[in-house]
Every structure is written in C-alpha cells, then in structure tokens.
Amino acid sequence: MSVRVGIIGQGYVASTLALGLARIRSSEIGLSGVPLQNFLKSYRAEDVEVVCSLDVDYAKVGRTLGEVVKMYYPEARSYPSLDSVTVSKGIHLGSTENLPIKAVGLEEELGLEEAIYAIVDAWERCGVDVLVNLITTEYTEPVESLHHVRRLIREGSKLPATYAYLYAATVYAETVKPVAFVNAIPATVARSRAFVKAFEERRSVVLGDDGASGATPLTSDLLEHLAERNRIPRGVVQFNIGGNLDFLALLDESRNKAKERTKSSVVADVLGFEVPSYIKPTGFSEYLGDKKFVSMHIEYVGFNGAVDEIVVNARINDSPALAGLLVDLVRLAKIALDRGFSGTIYEVNAFYMKSPGPEGSKSISRIVAYQILIDWLLRIGELTRIPRYSVHNFIPELRKAYGLE
Ligand SMILES: NC(=O)c1ccc[n+]([C@@H]2O[C@H](COP(=O)([O-])OP(=O)(O)OC[C@H]3O[C@@H](n4cnc5c(N)ncnc54)[C@H](O)[C@@H]3O)[C@@H](O)[C@H]2O)c1
C-alpha cells in the first residue's frame, strides 16, 4: 500500500520533497528531518509516491519531475520514479502576479469550470489520495461556504487559485473517492469553517495552515520555556531574509500580510497575553539562496527584576525543513482517511502548522504539540514504538492506560 500524492506547485519545497523521497527509497539518505521516521504502523516513508504534479510556470509545464528537480538540484541523478511523472498545467488565476515567471493557466484555454473538471480527471487518472498545496504564497479572504466558491467560479469572479483547487478537491471527493488536502501555505483553509465543513461532508480531510518549519516553531518553544519558569517576556523580534522565489514573492505587501498573520499569533497564543512583537519575513537577498538568515531577540524579566535577553542567529535551509515535515503530513493525512476521520485534525495541525485549524484554535509550543500528536497516535493505535521524547516513556500510569506495560 502506498500514499499517492498529488503536488500543486512544483517549486523548491515540492522538488526537495520529490528528490528526498526518491533518495530515501534508494537508501541513499536516512530519515533525518522526518519527525515520525518509521514509527507509523500503516506507512513507511518509502511508501510515499508523488504520482502527479501541477504548476503554471511555462518552464516547468510538460517537463518531467526529474527535469524540474534538476532545476533546483543540478547534481541530482535520474530516478525512474521522477522521470515517469510529467508536470501538468494548473489553474493560474493570477497567483504569480509580479513574479519573474512566464505563467500559463488551464483556465485560459478551457474556462475556469472546465479547467477544474479537467484537473479532477487528471487526479483520477493518477489515483491521488493526498493533495499538497505548495503554490506561491497567496493572500485569501475567508469565504462563507463552498456554495459561495461555486458561485464565484460560475460567475467568473476573482478568487484565489487555492480556492479553485480546494473546490476541485471537493468535486474529486464527490465523484471519485475521499481525499486529503494538506495546505502548507498561509492561505486560510483548515482555519476556514466553510472548507472544513465541506471536507467533513465528503468524508475527506483538510490539514493546515502554513507549514511550521523554520524560526516560528523555535520561537514558540523558547516562549514556552520562559512561560514555564514565569520569566516574563517584554518583547519579541524575529525576522527572516532569504534568497529563494518564496522570499521574493513575500516582498509583495498582501502576500507578506498573509504570512505575518500565520506567524504572529504565536506569541499571544503561547503566553496567554500580548507582548510587543515583530515577526515577519523582512527581505530578499539572492546570494542567500534557499538558506535563509534568521534572527531572533527576546527580552524578558526574571527573578528580582533581572532583565535578560536571548539572541539567536541561524542559517536554515528553507525547503528541506518543510519537505521533511511533509513526509509525515501526507502519511498522517492518508492514515486519517483510512481510519474514517473527516474535517480537520487539530492534534496533527498543532505540531506541523503555523496557524493550526480549525478556526479559533491556538498555536501552541511545539514541545507541547509533539506530546499531543504522540498521544493521538497512541489513541488510534498507529505507533510501532514510543518515541524517546514522549511523556508516555516517563509516566507509568500513562503507559498502563495505553496497554504499553
Ligand atoms: N520552509 C518553507 O520553504 C516553507 C514553509 C512554510 C510554508 N511555505 C510555503 O510553501 C509554498 C511553496 O514554497 P516554495 O519555496 O516551494 O516556493 P516556490 O516559489 O519555489 O514554488 C511555488 C511554485 O508554485 C507554482 N505556482 C504558483 N501559482 C500556482 C498555481 N496557481 N498553480 C500551480 N502552481 C503554481 C510556481 O510556479 C512555483 O513553481 C509557499 O507558499 C510558501 O509560503 C514554505
């Protein structure tokens, strides 16, 4: 049994994921950067297959995954699993506006409604189980209902490409089989009551929003560390400068707003009160490439009024950080489908996403979220072993409760 993945947006992250999976399957690399390694009963990392891919970049459409991967990793060798998948034309709807991309959209030839049905057909031919949204960061306004999205499509009104893909996923779920949609970008999807309800009604699963891969989860863990010791933060600053296309896209005000929204909720959510904070991607500098520069400053008050400061500087490879998490997310999404879950799953989102769905959920520290995730996996009987860092290893009553003694 495999997890059949359909990519939407074959950029840096998606290409890193495809290459990493091919290398894992050929035993060329291990599972570093994959949190759940091979601890899941149903699927190993080797069982994940990218079976189809959509993009709108003229330079990628019609090329094989292997060719696109080489645009990012020229040193990569050929893998039959990458050479057998061709990148197909997606729905554009202006999502790459102002970027140095010559974009093509299926809606230009077919009209939007027909384009959506053509994409559903393509997914059916590949037998997709899990869709992963990795398109350029989009700003999205919440929608009232799926019906509202359908109306926008029929009327030819403006809507974000992500919403057109979500709509296509619901059509797929109705006409082909239940599906999972992993939203790794800052668009409002798993936090949207309308989309969660639509997926729930179709026995399908939606996870999101915005993969938590870089500095934001580290900030939330440092805040938790201070909060547990009653050290009171007075201000938080965290910024990133990167040299990949995603950072270039984030120079756009509305895209940056979308990212800021998913990042900045973390401070009040973890601490329980507001603190002056500045958390957002701040710049693009091409020489940094995919290895972004992250800087963080937290000032806090300790015992006897002492004022301390934490300063962190890091260089982090942006795309592998998210791609490693996706190896888990696609398996968890498929497991959720297999086990009859529908709607969204906070226990999964809280660990992997910056802004976890459903609507109104708190973004908690990853240290706590990890325990919640492991507990959920134990409850559904999905773990082959208890990971070293799980509290279940240290509390005999918990082990007994799960029959682990
Ligand atoms: N660590 C990370 O890199 C990280 C973390 C969290 C979230 N994300 C999100 O993941 C997404 C992808 O990041 P990336 O670094 O791979 O970006 P990228 O710019 O390299 O890739 C985006 C790809 O999507 C394609 N695309 C754009 N609009 C499309 C559409 N309408 N249909 C199909 N394809 C479309 C582009 O042509 C490009 O190939 C971004 O939205 C980013 O915010 C990335």
CSV table of C-alpha atoms and ligand atoms in Angstrom, one decimal:
chain,number,residue,atom,x,y,z
A,1,MET,CA,0.0,0.0,0.0
A,2,SER,CA,1.3,3.4,-0.9
A,3,VAL,CA,0.4,7.0,-0.2
A,4,ARG,CA,-0.3,8.6,-3.7
A,5,VAL,CA,0.5,12.3,-3.6
A,6,GLY,CA,-0.6,15.0,-6.0
A,7,ILE,CA,1.5,18.1,-5.8
A,8,ILE,CA,0.1,21.6,-6.5
A,9,GLY,CA,3.0,24.0,-7.1
A,10,GLN,CA,6.2,22.1,-8.2
A,11,GLY,CA,8.6,24.7,-6.7
A,12,TYR,CA,11.6,24.4,-4.4
A,13,VAL,CA,9.8,22.7,-1.5
A,14,ALA,CA,7.9,20.2,-3.7
A,15,SER,CA,11.1,19.4,-5.7
A,16,THR,CA,13.0,18.9,-2.5
A,17,LEU,CA,10.3,16.5,-1.3
A,18,ALA,CA,10.2,14.6,-4.6
A,19,LEU,CA,14.0,14.2,-4.6
A,20,GLY,CA,14.2,13.4,-0.9
A,21,LEU,CA,11.6,10.6,-1.3
A,22,ALA,CA,13.4,9.1,-4.3
A,23,ARG,CA,16.7,9.1,-2.3
A,24,ILE,CA,15.0,7.6,0.7
A,25,ARG,CA,13.6,4.8,-1.5
A,26,SER,CA,17.0,4.1,-2.9
A,27,SER,CA,18.5,4.1,0.6
A,28,GLU,CA,20.9,7.0,-0.4
A,29,ILE,CA,19.8,9.1,2.6
A,30,GLY,CA,18.2,8.4,6.0
A,31,LEU,CA,15.2,10.0,7.7
A,32,SER,CA,16.9,13.0,9.3
A,33,GLY,CA,14.4,15.9,9.3
A,34,VAL,CA,11.4,13.5,9.3
A,35,PRO,CA,9.9,13.7,12.8
A,36,LEU,CA,8.0,10.4,12.9
A,37,GLN,CA,10.7,8.5,11.0
A,38,ASN,CA,9.3,5.0,10.5
A,39,PHE,CA,7.3,4.9,13.7
A,40,LEU,CA,3.9,4.7,11.9
A,41,LYS,CA,2.3,1.3,11.6
A,42,SER,CA,0.5,1.9,8.3
A,43,TYR,CA,3.0,3.7,6.1
A,44,ARG,CA,6.8,4.0,5.9
A,45,ALA,CA,8.5,7.0,4.3
A,46,GLU,CA,9.3,4.6,1.5
A,47,ASP,CA,5.6,4.2,0.8
A,48,VAL,CA,5.1,7.8,-0.2
A,49,GLU,CA,4.9,8.3,-4.0
A,50,VAL,CA,4.5,11.6,-5.9
A,51,VAL,CA,2.1,10.5,-8.7
A,52,CYS,CA,1.1,13.8,-10.3
A,53,SER,CA,2.0,17.4,-10.2
A,54,LEU,CA,0.6,20.7,-11.3
A,55,ASP,CA,2.3,24.0,-12.0
A,56,VAL,CA,1.7,27.2,-14.0
A,57,ASP,CA,5.4,28.1,-14.8
A,58,TYR,CA,5.8,27.8,-18.6
A,59,ALA,CA,9.4,26.5,-17.9
A,60,LYS,CA,8.0,23.5,-15.9
A,61,VAL,CA,4.7,22.5,-17.5
A,62,GLY,CA,5.3,19.5,-19.8
A,63,ARG,CA,8.6,18.6,-18.2
A,64,THR,CA,9.2,15.5,-16.1
A,65,LEU,CA,9.5,15.8,-12.3
A,66,GLY,CA,13.1,14.6,-12.8
A,67,GLU,CA,13.8,17.6,-15.1
A,68,VAL,CA,12.2,20.1,-12.7
A,69,VAL,CA,14.1,18.7,-9.7
A,70,LYS,CA,17.4,19.2,-11.7
A,71,MET,CA,16.5,23.0,-12.0
A,72,TYR,CA,17.0,23.1,-8.2
A,73,TYR,CA,19.4,20.3,-7.7
A,74,PRO,CA,21.6,20.1,-10.8
A,75,GLU,CA,23.8,17.4,-9.2
A,76,ALA,CA,20.8,15.0,-8.7
A,77,ARG,CA,21.0,11.7,-10.6
A,78,SER,CA,18.0,10.4,-12.5
A,79,TYR,CA,15.3,8.3,-10.8
A,80,PRO,CA,12.7,6.3,-12.8
A,81,SER,CA,10.0,7.4,-10.2
A,82,LEU,CA,10.7,11.1,-11.1
A,83,ASP,CA,11.1,10.6,-14.8
A,84,SER,CA,7.7,8.9,-15.1
A,85,VAL,CA,5.7,11.9,-13.8
A,86,THR,CA,5.1,14.9,-16.0
A,87,VAL,CA,4.2,18.3,-14.6
A,88,SER,CA,0.7,19.3,-15.9
A,89,LYS,CA,-0.8,22.7,-16.4
A,90,GLY,CA,-2.6,24.0,-13.3
A,91,ILE,CA,-5.1,26.8,-12.7
A,92,HIS,CA,-3.3,30.2,-12.6
A,93,LEU,CA,-5.8,32.9,-11.6
A,94,GLY,CA,-3.0,35.4,-11.3
A,95,SER,CA,-1.2,33.7,-8.4
A,96,THR,CA,2.3,34.5,-9.7
A,97,GLU,CA,1.5,38.2,-10.4
A,98,ASN,CA,4.6,40.4,-10.3
A,99,LEU,CA,7.0,37.5,-10.1
A,100,PRO,CA,9.6,36.8,-12.8
A,101,ILE,CA,7.6,33.7,-14.1
A,102,LYS,CA,6.0,33.3,-17.5
A,103,ALA,CA,2.8,31.7,-16.3
A,104,VAL,CA,0.2,29.7,-18.2
A,105,GLY,CA,-3.2,28.6,-16.8
A,106,LEU,CA,-5.5,25.9,-17.9
A,107,GLU,CA,-8.5,28.3,-17.5
A,108,GLU,CA,-7.1,30.4,-20.3
A,109,GLU,CA,-7.9,27.6,-22.8
A,110,LEU,CA,-10.9,25.9,-21.2
A,111,GLY,CA,-12.6,28.5,-19.0
A,112,LEU,CA,-12.4,28.0,-15.2
A,113,GLU,CA,-15.2,25.5,-14.7
A,114,GLU,CA,-13.9,23.2,-17.4
A,115,ALA,CA,-10.3,23.6,-16.2
A,116,ILE,CA,-11.4,22.4,-12.7
A,117,TYR,CA,-13.1,19.3,-14.2
A,118,ALA,CA,-10.0,18.6,-16.3
A,119,ILE,CA,-7.9,18.7,-13.1
A,120,VAL,CA,-10.3,16.4,-11.3
A,121,ASP,CA,-9.9,14.0,-14.3
A,122,ALA,CA,-6.1,14.2,-14.1
A,123,TRP,CA,-6.1,13.4,-10.4
A,124,GLU,CA,-8.5,10.5,-11.0
A,125,ARG,CA,-6.1,9.1,-13.6
A,126,CYS,CA,-3.2,9.2,-11.1
A,127,GLY,CA,-5.4,7.8,-8.3
A,128,VAL,CA,-4.5,10.6,-5.9
A,129,ASP,CA,-5.1,10.1,-2.2
A,130,VAL,CA,-3.4,13.2,-0.8
A,131,LEU,CA,-3.1,16.7,-2.4
A,132,VAL,CA,-0.4,19.1,-1.2
A,133,ASN,CA,-0.8,22.8,-1.8
A,134,LEU,CA,2.6,24.4,-2.3
A,135,ILE,CA,1.9,27.2,-4.6
A,136,THR,CA,3.3,30.7,-4.3
A,137,THR,CA,2.0,32.4,-1.1
A,138,GLU,CA,-1.4,33.9,-1.6
A,139,TYR,CA,-3.5,36.3,0.4
A,140,THR,CA,-7.0,34.9,0.9
A,141,GLU,CA,-10.2,36.4,2.3
A,142,PRO,CA,-12.4,33.9,4.2
A,143,VAL,CA,-15.4,32.5,2.4
A,144,GLU,CA,-18.9,31.9,3.8
A,145,SER,CA,-19.4,28.5,2.2
A,146,LEU,CA,-18.4,26.1,-0.6
A,147,HIS,CA,-21.6,27.3,-2.3
A,148,HIS,CA,-20.1,30.8,-2.3
A,149,VAL,CA,-16.9,29.5,-4.0
A,150,ARG,CA,-19.0,27.6,-6.6
A,151,ARG,CA,-20.8,30.9,-7.3
A,152,LEU,CA,-17.5,32.8,-7.8
A,153,ILE,CA,-16.4,30.1,-10.2
A,154,ARG,CA,-19.6,30.1,-12.2
A,155,GLU,CA,-19.7,33.9,-12.4
A,156,GLY,CA,-16.1,34.0,-13.4
A,157,SER,CA,-15.3,36.3,-10.5
A,158,LYS,CA,-11.9,36.7,-9.0
A,159,LEU,CA,-10.9,34.1,-6.5
A,160,PRO,CA,-7.5,32.7,-5.2
A,161,ALA,CA,-6.1,29.7,-7.0
A,162,THR,CA,-6.0,27.8,-3.7
A,163,TYR,CA,-9.8,28.1,-3.5
A,164,ALA,CA,-10.2,26.8,-7.1
A,165,TYR,CA,-8.0,23.8,-6.1
A,166,LEU,CA,-10.0,23.2,-2.9
A,167,TYR,CA,-13.2,23.3,-4.9
A,168,ALA,CA,-11.7,20.7,-7.4
A,169,ALA,CA,-10.7,18.5,-4.4
A,170,THR,CA,-14.4,18.5,-3.2
A,171,VAL,CA,-15.5,17.5,-6.7
A,172,TYR,CA,-12.9,14.7,-6.6
A,173,ALA,CA,-14.2,13.6,-3.2
A,174,GLU,CA,-17.8,13.5,-4.5
A,175,THR,CA,-17.1,11.8,-7.8
A,176,VAL,CA,-14.0,9.7,-7.3
A,177,LYS,CA,-13.1,9.0,-3.6
A,178,PRO,CA,-12.5,10.8,-0.4
A,179,VAL,CA,-9.3,12.8,-0.5
A,180,ALA,CA,-7.0,14.7,1.9
A,181,PHE,CA,-5.8,18.3,1.2
A,182,VAL,CA,-2.6,19.4,3.0
A,183,ASN,CA,-2.4,23.2,2.9
A,184,ALA,CA,1.2,24.1,3.5
A,185,ILE,CA,0.8,27.7,2.5
A,186,PRO,CA,-0.5,30.7,4.5
A,187,ALA,CA,-4.0,30.8,2.8
A,188,THR,CA,-7.0,30.3,5.1
A,189,VAL,CA,-8.1,26.8,4.5
A,190,ALA,CA,-8.1,24.5,7.6
A,191,ARG,CA,-8.9,27.6,9.6
A,192,SER,CA,-12.0,28.2,7.4
A,193,ARG,CA,-15.2,26.8,8.9
A,194,ALA,CA,-16.6,26.6,5.3
A,195,PHE,CA,-13.9,24.4,3.9
A,196,VAL,CA,-13.6,22.1,7.0
A,197,LYS,CA,-17.4,21.5,6.8
A,198,ALA,CA,-17.2,20.9,3.0
A,199,PHE,CA,-14.5,18.3,3.6
A,200,GLU,CA,-16.3,16.7,6.5
A,201,GLU,CA,-19.4,16.3,4.5
A,202,ARG,CA,-17.4,14.4,1.8
A,203,ARG,CA,-15.6,12.1,4.4
A,204,SER,CA,-12.4,13.9,3.4
A,205,VAL,CA,-9.6,15.6,5.4
A,206,VAL,CA,-8.0,19.0,5.3
A,207,LEU,CA,-4.9,19.8,7.2
A,208,GLY,CA,-3.3,23.3,7.6
A,209,ASP,CA,-2.4,26.1,7.6
A,210,ASP,CA,1.1,27.1,6.6
A,211,GLY,CA,3.9,24.5,7.4
A,212,ALA,CA,5.8,25.4,10.6
A,213,SER,CA,9.3,24.6,9.5
A,214,GLY,CA,11.7,27.4,10.4
A,215,ALA,CA,12.1,30.0,13.1
A,216,THR,CA,8.4,30.3,14.3
A,217,PRO,CA,8.3,26.9,16.0
A,218,LEU,CA,11.6,27.6,17.6
A,219,THR,CA,10.3,31.0,18.9
A,220,SER,CA,7.2,29.3,20.3
A,221,ASP,CA,9.3,26.7,22.1
A,222,LEU,CA,11.6,29.5,23.6
A,223,LEU,CA,8.4,31.3,24.8
A,224,GLU,CA,7.1,28.1,26.4
A,225,HIS,CA,10.5,27.7,28.1
A,226,LEU,CA,10.2,31.2,29.6
A,227,ALA,CA,6.5,30.9,30.4
A,228,GLU,CA,7.0,27.6,32.4
A,229,ARG,CA,9.6,29.4,34.5
A,230,ASN,CA,7.4,32.5,34.9
A,231,ARG,CA,10.0,34.7,33.2
A,232,ILE,CA,8.0,37.5,31.6
A,233,PRO,CA,8.8,38.4,28.0
A,234,ARG,CA,8.8,42.1,27.3
A,235,GLY,CA,9.3,42.0,23.5
A,236,VAL,CA,9.9,39.6,20.7
A,237,VAL,CA,11.6,40.3,17.4
A,238,GLN,CA,12.0,37.6,14.7
A,239,PHE,CA,12.9,38.1,11.1
A,240,ASN,CA,14.0,36.1,8.1
A,241,ILE,CA,15.8,37.1,5.0
A,242,GLY,CA,16.1,34.6,2.2
A,243,GLY,CA,17.1,34.3,-1.4
A,244,ASN,CA,14.5,31.9,-2.9
A,245,LEU,CA,11.5,32.7,-5.0
A,246,ASP,CA,9.2,32.5,-2.0
A,247,PHE,CA,11.1,35.3,-0.3
A,248,LEU,CA,10.9,37.3,-3.5
A,249,ALA,CA,7.1,36.8,-3.5
A,250,LEU,CA,6.9,37.9,0.1
A,251,LEU,CA,8.1,41.4,-0.9
A,252,ASP,CA,4.5,41.9,-2.1
A,253,GLU,CA,2.6,43.6,0.7
A,254,SER,CA,-0.6,41.4,0.7
A,255,ARG,CA,1.4,38.1,0.4
A,256,ASN,CA,3.6,39.3,3.4
A,257,LYS,CA,0.4,40.1,5.3
A,258,ALA,CA,-0.8,36.5,4.9
A,259,LYS,CA,2.5,35.2,6.3
A,260,GLU,CA,2.6,37.7,9.1
A,261,ARG,CA,-0.9,36.7,10.1
A,262,THR,CA,0.0,33.0,10.4
A,263,LYS,CA,3.3,33.8,12.2
A,264,SER,CA,2.4,36.5,14.7
A,265,SER,CA,-0.5,34.8,16.5
A,266,VAL,CA,2.1,32.5,18.2
A,267,VAL,CA,3.2,35.0,20.9
A,268,ALA,CA,-0.2,35.7,22.5
A,269,ASP,CA,-1.3,32.1,21.9
A,270,VAL,CA,1.7,30.6,23.8
A,271,LEU,CA,1.9,33.2,26.6
A,272,GLY,CA,-1.7,33.9,27.1
A,273,PHE,CA,-1.1,37.7,26.9
A,274,GLU,CA,0.1,40.2,24.3
A,275,VAL,CA,3.7,41.3,24.1
A,276,PRO,CA,5.1,43.9,21.7
A,277,SER,CA,6.3,41.8,18.8
A,278,TYR,CA,7.6,42.0,15.3
A,279,ILE,CA,7.6,38.6,13.5
A,280,LYS,CA,7.7,38.5,9.7
A,281,PRO,CA,9.8,37.8,6.7
A,282,THR,CA,11.6,41.0,6.0
A,283,GLY,CA,13.7,40.7,2.9
A,284,PHE,CA,15.1,39.1,-0.2
A,285,SER,CA,18.8,38.8,-0.9
A,286,GLU,CA,19.6,36.4,-3.8
A,287,TYR,CA,23.0,35.4,-2.6
A,288,LEU,CA,21.5,33.6,0.4
A,289,GLY,CA,19.7,31.2,-1.9
A,290,ASP,CA,17.4,28.7,-0.1
A,291,LYS,CA,19.5,29.0,3.1
A,292,LYS,CA,17.7,31.8,4.9
A,293,PHE,CA,19.2,34.1,7.6
A,294,VAL,CA,17.1,34.1,10.7
A,295,SER,CA,17.5,36.4,13.7
A,296,MET,CA,15.6,36.5,16.9
A,297,HIS,CA,15.6,38.6,20.0
A,298,ILE,CA,13.5,38.0,23.2
A,299,GLU,CA,13.8,40.3,26.2
A,300,TYR,CA,12.4,39.1,29.5
A,301,VAL,CA,12.2,39.8,33.2
A,302,GLY,CA,13.3,37.2,35.7
A,303,PHE,CA,13.6,36.9,39.5
A,304,ASN,CA,14.3,40.1,41.4
A,305,GLY,CA,13.5,42.1,38.3
A,306,ALA,CA,16.6,40.9,36.4
A,307,VAL,CA,16.3,41.7,32.6
A,308,ASP,CA,17.8,39.0,30.4
A,309,GLU,CA,17.9,38.7,26.6
A,310,ILE,CA,18.0,35.7,24.2
A,311,VAL,CA,19.6,36.3,20.9
A,312,VAL,CA,19.5,33.6,18.2
A,313,ASN,CA,21.1,33.8,14.8
A,314,ALA,CA,20.7,31.0,12.3
A,315,ARG,CA,21.1,30.0,8.7
A,316,ILE,CA,18.4,27.5,7.8
A,317,ASN,CA,17.8,25.6,4.6
A,318,ASP,CA,14.2,26.6,4.0
A,319,SER,CA,12.8,24.0,1.6
A,320,PRO,CA,14.2,20.8,3.2
A,321,ALA,CA,12.8,22.0,6.6
A,322,LEU,CA,9.3,21.9,5.2
A,323,ALA,CA,9.8,18.9,2.9
A,324,GLY,CA,10.8,16.7,5.8
A,325,LEU,CA,7.6,17.6,7.7
A,326,LEU,CA,5.6,16.8,4.6
A,327,VAL,CA,6.8,13.2,4.6
A,328,ASP,CA,4.9,12.9,7.8
A,329,LEU,CA,1.9,15.0,6.9
A,330,VAL,CA,1.0,13.1,3.8
A,331,ARG,CA,1.2,9.8,5.7
A,332,LEU,CA,-0.9,11.2,8.6
A,333,ALA,CA,-3.4,12.6,6.1
A,334,LYS,CA,-3.8,9.1,4.4
A,335,ILE,CA,-4.0,7.4,7.8
A,336,ALA,CA,-6.8,9.8,8.8
A,337,LEU,CA,-8.7,8.9,5.6
A,338,ASP,CA,-8.1,5.2,6.1
A,339,ARG,CA,-9.4,5.4,9.6
A,340,GLY,CA,-12.5,7.3,8.7
A,341,PHE,CA,-11.6,10.7,10.1
A,342,SER,CA,-13.1,13.8,8.3
A,343,GLY,CA,-12.8,17.5,8.5
A,344,THR,CA,-9.5,18.7,10.1
A,345,ILE,CA,-7.4,17.3,12.9
A,346,TYR,CA,-6.0,19.7,15.5
A,347,GLU,CA,-3.7,17.1,17.0
A,348,VAL,CA,-1.8,17.0,13.7
A,349,ASN,CA,-2.1,20.7,12.7
A,350,ALA,CA,-0.8,21.9,16.1
A,351,PHE,CA,2.6,20.3,15.6
A,352,TYR,CA,3.1,20.8,11.9
A,353,MET,CA,1.4,24.1,11.1
A,354,LYS,CA,2.0,27.7,12.0
A,355,SER,CA,-1.7,28.5,12.2
A,356,PRO,CA,-3.4,25.3,13.1
A,357,GLY,CA,-7.0,24.6,12.1
A,358,PRO,CA,-9.9,24.5,12.9
A,359,GLU,CA,-10.9,28.2,13.2
A,360,GLY,CA,-10.2,29.6,16.7
A,361,SER,CA,-7.5,27.0,17.6
A,362,LYS,CA,-4.4,28.1,19.5
A,363,SER,CA,-0.9,27.9,18.1
A,364,ILE,CA,0.9,26.2,20.9
A,365,SER,CA,4.6,25.4,21.5
A,366,ARG,CA,5.9,22.5,19.5
A,367,ILE,CA,7.2,20.8,22.7
A,368,VAL,CA,3.6,20.6,23.9
A,369,ALA,CA,2.2,19.9,20.4
A,370,TYR,CA,4.5,16.9,20.0
A,371,GLN,CA,3.1,15.3,23.1
A,372,ILE,CA,-0.4,15.8,21.9
A,373,LEU,CA,0.4,14.4,18.5
A,374,ILE,CA,2.0,11.2,20.0
A,375,ASP,CA,-0.9,10.8,22.4
A,376,TRP,CA,-3.3,11.0,19.4
A,377,LEU,CA,-1.3,8.4,17.5
A,378,LEU,CA,-1.3,6.1,20.5
A,379,ARG,CA,-5.1,6.5,20.9
A,380,ILE,CA,-5.7,5.5,17.3
A,381,GLY,CA,-3.1,2.7,17.6
A,382,GLU,CA,-0.7,3.9,14.9
A,383,LEU,CA,2.7,3.8,16.6
A,384,THR,CA,5.2,1.0,16.2
A,385,ARG,CA,7.1,2.3,19.1
A,386,ILE,CA,7.0,5.2,21.6
A,387,PRO,CA,9.4,7.9,20.6
A,388,ARG,CA,12.2,8.7,23.1
A,389,TYR,CA,10.8,12.2,23.9
A,390,SER,CA,7.3,11.2,24.5
A,391,VAL,CA,6.0,11.7,28.1
A,392,HIS,CA,4.5,8.2,27.9
A,393,ASN,CA,8.0,6.9,28.4
A,394,PHE,CA,8.3,8.6,31.8
A,395,ILE,CA,4.8,8.2,33.4
A,396,PRO,CA,4.0,4.5,34.2
A,397,GLU,CA,0.2,5.2,34.5
A,398,LEU,CA,0.1,6.6,31.0
A,399,ARG,CA,1.8,3.5,29.7
A,400,LYS,CA,-0.6,1.3,31.5
A,401,ALA,CA,-3.6,3.3,30.2
A,402,TYR,CA,-2.5,2.5,26.6
A,403,GLY,CA,-1.6,-1.1,27.4
A,404,LEU,CA,2.1,-0.4,26.8
A,405,GLU,CA,3.3,-2.1,30.0
B,1,LIG,N1,10.1,26.2,4.6
B,1,LIG,C1,9.5,26.7,3.5
B,1,LIG,O1,10.0,26.8,2.5
B,1,LIG,C2,8.0,27.0,3.7
B,1,LIG,C3,7.5,27.0,5.0
B,1,LIG,C4,6.1,27.2,5.2
B,1,LIG,C5,5.3,27.5,4.0
B,1,LIG,N2,5.9,27.5,2.8
B,1,LIG,C6,5.0,27.8,1.7
B,1,LIG,O2,5.2,26.8,0.7
B,1,LIG,C7,4.9,27.4,-0.6
B,1,LIG,C8,6.0,26.9,-1.6
B,1,LIG,O3,7.2,27.4,-1.2
B,1,LIG,P1,8.5,27.3,-2.2
B,1,LIG,O4,9.7,27.8,-1.5
B,1,LIG,O5,8.4,25.9,-2.8
B,1,LIG,O6,8.0,28.3,-3.3
B,1,LIG,P2,8.4,28.3,-4.9
B,1,LIG,O7,8.2,29.7,-5.3
B,1,LIG,O8,9.7,27.7,-5.1
B,1,LIG,O9,7.3,27.4,-5.5
B,1,LIG,C9,6.0,27.7,-5.8
B,1,LIG,C10,5.6,27.0,-7.0
B,1,LIG,O10,4.2,27.2,-7.2
B,1,LIG,C11,3.9,27.4,-8.6
B,1,LIG,N3,2.6,28.1,-8.7
B,1,LIG,C12,2.3,29.3,-8.4
B,1,LIG,N4,1.0,29.5,-8.6
B,1,LIG,C13,0.5,28.3,-9.0
B,1,LIG,C14,-0.8,27.9,-9.3
B,1,LIG,N5,-1.8,28.7,-9.4
B,1,LIG,N6,-1.0,26.6,-9.7
B,1,LIG,C15,0.0,25.7,-9.7
B,1,LIG,N7,1.3,26.1,-9.4
B,1,LIG,C16,1.5,27.4,-9.0
B,1,LIG,C17,5.1,28.3,-9.0
B,1,LIG,O11,5.2,28.3,-10.4
B,1,LIG,C18,6.2,27.6,-8.3
B,1,LIG,O12,6.7,26.5,-9.1
B,1,LIG,C19,4.9,28.9,-0.4
B,1,LIG,O13,3.5,29.4,-0.4
B,1,LIG,C20,5.4,29.1,1.0
B,1,LIG,O14,4.9,30.2,1.7
B,1,LIG,C21,7.2,27.3,2.6
